[in-house]
Coordinates of N, CA, C and O in Angstrom, one line a residue:
M12 N 76.1 9.9 -9.1 CA 78.2 10.5 -8.9 C 78.1 10.7 -7.4 O 79.4 10.7 -7.1
I13 N 77.8 11.9 -7.2 CA 77.4 12.9 -6.4 C 78.0 12.0 -5.0 O 78.7 11.9 -4.0
S14 N 76.7 11.3 -4.6 CA 76.5 10.0 -3.9 C 77.5 9.1 -3.6 O 77.1 7.9 -2.8
L15 N 78.0 8.6 -4.7 CA 79.1 7.5 -5.0 C 79.8 7.3 -3.5 O 79.8 6.4 -2.8
P16 N 80.8 8.6 -3.1 CA 81.5 8.2 -2.0 C 81.2 8.0 -0.4 O 81.3 7.2 0.0
S17 N 79.6 8.7 -0.2 CA 79.0 8.3 0.9 C 78.3 7.3 1.0 O 78.5 6.1 1.9
R18 N 77.9 6.3 -0.5 CA 77.1 4.7 -0.1 C 78.7 3.8 -0.3 O 78.2 3.0 0.4
V19 N 79.8 4.3 -0.8 CA 81.0 3.3 -0.9 C 81.2 3.1 0.8 O 81.7 2.1 1.3
T20 N 81.4 4.3 1.4 CA 81.7 4.2 2.7 C 80.8 3.6 3.5 O 80.8 2.7 4.5
G21 N 79.5 4.1 3.5 CA 78.3 3.3 4.1 C 78.2 1.8 4.0 O 77.8 1.0 4.9
A22 N 79.0 1.1 2.8 CA 78.9 -0.3 2.4 C 80.1 -0.7 3.2 O 80.1 -1.8 3.9
A23 N 81.3 0.2 3.1 CA 82.4 -0.6 3.9 C 82.4 -0.3 5.2 O 83.4 -1.1 5.8
A24 N 81.8 0.2 5.7 CA 82.2 0.5 7.6 C 81.7 -0.8 8.3 O 82.6 -1.3 9.0
P25 N 80.9 -1.5 7.8 CA 80.5 -2.7 8.9 C 81.5 -3.8 8.7 O 82.0 -4.6 9.7
L26 N 81.8 -3.8 7.1 CA 83.1 -4.7 6.8 C 84.1 -4.4 7.5 O 85.1 -5.3 8.5
A27 N 84.8 -2.9 7.7 CA 85.7 -2.3 8.2 C 85.7 -2.8 9.9 O 86.6 -3.1 10.5
L28 N 84.9 -2.4 10.3 CA 84.7 -2.4 11.8 C 84.9 -4.1 12.1 O 85.4 -4.3 13.1
G29 N 84.0 -4.7 11.3 CA 84.2 -6.3 11.9 C 85.5 -6.7 11.7 O 86.1 -7.6 12.5
L30 N 86.5 -6.5 10.5 CA 87.8 -6.9 10.5 C 88.6 -6.0 11.7 O 89.4 -6.9 12.0
M31 N 88.2 -5.1 12.2 CA 89.1 -4.1 13.1 C 88.7 -5.1 14.7 O 89.8 -5.5 15.3
V32 N 87.5 -5.7 14.7 CA 87.1 -6.3 16.0 C 88.1 -7.8 16.1 O 88.4 -8.3 16.9
E33 N 87.9 -8.3 15.1 CA 88.8 -9.7 14.5 C 90.0 -9.4 14.8 O 90.6 -10.6 15.8
H34 N 90.7 -8.4 14.2 CA 92.0 -8.4 14.7 C 92.6 -7.6 15.9 O 93.9 -8.1 16.2
I35 N 91.8 -6.5 16.3 CA 92.3 -5.7 17.3 C 91.5 -6.3 18.7 O 92.1 -6.4 19.6
G36 N 90.2 -6.6 18.7 CA 89.7 -7.1 19.7 C 88.6 -5.9 20.0 O 87.9 -5.6 19.4
S37 N 88.1 -5.9 21.3 CA 87.3 -5.2 21.7 C 87.8 -3.5 22.0 O 86.8 -2.6 21.6
S38 N 89.2 -3.5 21.6 CA 89.6 -1.8 21.7 C 89.0 -1.3 20.3 O 89.1 -0.2 20.0
A39 N 89.1 -2.3 19.3 CA 88.5 -2.0 18.1 C 87.1 -0.7 18.1 O 86.9 0.0 17.2
L40 N 86.5 -1.2 19.2 CA 85.2 -0.2 19.5 C 85.3 0.9 20.2 O 84.9 1.9 19.8
W41 N 86.3 1.1 20.8 CA 86.9 2.6 21.3 C 87.6 3.4 20.3 O 86.7 4.4 20.4
I42 N 87.6 2.6 19.4 CA 88.7 3.7 18.0 C 87.6 3.9 17.7 O 87.5 5.2 16.7
S43 N 86.5 3.1 17.4 CA 85.3 3.4 16.4 C 85.1 4.8 17.2 O 84.1 5.9 16.5
A44 N 84.5 4.7 18.2 CA 83.9 5.8 19.0 C 84.4 6.5 19.4 O 83.9 8.1 18.8
L45 N 86.1 6.9 19.0 CA 86.3 7.8 19.0 C 87.0 8.7 17.7 O 86.8 9.8 17.5
V46 N 86.8 7.7 17.0 CA 86.6 8.5 14.8 C 85.5 9.4 15.3 O 85.4 10.3 14.6
S47 N 84.0 8.4 15.7 CA 82.9 9.0 15.8 C 82.9 10.3 16.0 O 82.1 11.4 15.7
L48 N 83.2 10.7 17.5 CA 83.4 11.7 18.7 C 83.9 12.9 17.5 O 83.9 14.3 17.5
S49 N 85.4 12.6 16.9 CA 86.0 13.4 16.5 C 85.5 14.1 15.3 O 85.6 15.1 15.1
A50 N 84.7 13.2 14.4 CA 83.9 13.5 13.2 C 83.0 14.4 13.6 O 82.5 15.3 12.9
F51 N 82.3 14.2 14.8 CA 81.1 15.0 15.6 C 81.7 16.3 15.5 O 81.0 17.5 15.0
F52 N 82.9 16.4 16.4 CA 83.0 17.8 16.9 C 83.7 18.7 15.5 O 83.8 20.0 15.0
A53 N 84.2 17.6 14.3 CA 84.8 18.5 13.3 C 83.7 19.3 12.8 O 83.9 20.3 12.0
L54 N 82.3 18.3 12.3 CA 81.3 19.0 11.9 C 80.7 20.4 12.6 O 80.1 21.1 12.1
L55 N 80.9 20.1 13.9 CA 80.2 21.5 15.1 C 81.3 22.5 14.5 O 81.1 23.6 14.5
L56 N 82.4 22.3 13.9 CA 83.5 23.2 13.7 C 83.4 24.1 12.4 O 83.8 25.3 12.4
L57 N 82.4 23.2 11.2 CA 82.0 23.9 10.1 C 80.9 24.7 10.6 O 79.9 24.7 11.3
R58 N 80.9 26.4 9.6 CA 80.1 27.2 9.8 C 80.1 27.5 8.5 O 80.6 27.9 7.5
N59 N 78.5 27.9 8.1 CA 78.1 28.6 7.2 C 78.4 29.8 7.3 O 78.7 30.6 7.9
E60 N 78.8 30.5 5.8 CA 79.0 32.2 6.1 C 77.5 32.9 6.7 O 76.4 32.6 5.6
Q61 N 77.5 33.7 6.7 CA 76.8 34.7 7.1 C 76.1 35.3 5.9 O 77.1 35.8 5.3
A62 N 74.9 35.3 5.4 CA 74.9 35.8 4.1 C 74.2 37.7 4.4 O 73.8 37.9 5.7
T63 N 75.4 38.2 3.9 CA 75.6 39.7 4.1 C 74.4 40.3 3.6 O 74.4 42.0 3.5
S64 N 73.9 39.9 2.3 CA 73.1 40.5 1.4 C 71.5 40.2 1.7 O 71.3 39.4 2.4
T65 N 71.0 41.6 0.9 CA 69.3 41.2 1.1 C 68.7 40.3 0.1 O 69.2 40.2 -0.8
P66 N 68.0 39.4 0.3 CA 67.4 38.5 -0.7 C 66.3 39.1 -1.5 O 66.0 40.1 -1.2
L67 N 66.7 38.6 -2.7 CA 65.7 39.4 -3.7 C 64.2 39.1 -3.8 O 63.9 37.9 -3.1
K68 N 63.6 39.9 -4.2 CA 62.1 40.1 -4.3 C 61.9 39.4 -5.5 O 62.5 39.4 -6.6
V69 N 60.7 38.7 -5.7 CA 59.7 38.3 -6.8 C 60.0 39.4 -8.1 O 59.3 40.5 -7.5
G70 N 60.5 39.3 -9.2 CA 60.9 40.1 -10.1 C 62.0 41.3 -9.7 O 62.4 41.8 -10.9
E71 N 62.5 41.4 -9.3 CA 63.6 41.7 -9.3 C 65.2 41.2 -10.0 O 65.1 40.1 -10.1
Q72 N 66.2 42.2 -10.3 CA 67.0 41.2 -10.9 C 68.6 42.2 -10.1 O 68.7 42.9 -9.2
N73 N 69.4 40.9 -10.2 CA 70.9 41.5 -9.8 C 71.5 42.5 -10.2 O 71.2 42.7 -11.2
S74 N 72.1 43.0 -9.2 CA 73.0 44.2 -10.0 C 74.3 44.1 -9.8 O 74.9 43.4 -9.4

């Protein structure tokens, strides 16, 4: 269930692009490139929080 959205969008993407090319023409490829670039830059903006605590050693417990 966790991977379902990824699988659905992966399966629908070629169909959506084909329909866009059929209705809009070659400018659909520019739209697709713009969407891909914006998604790339959005992923670059995501940052993981830096871990401020020290990792636990084997046999230690959380306090």
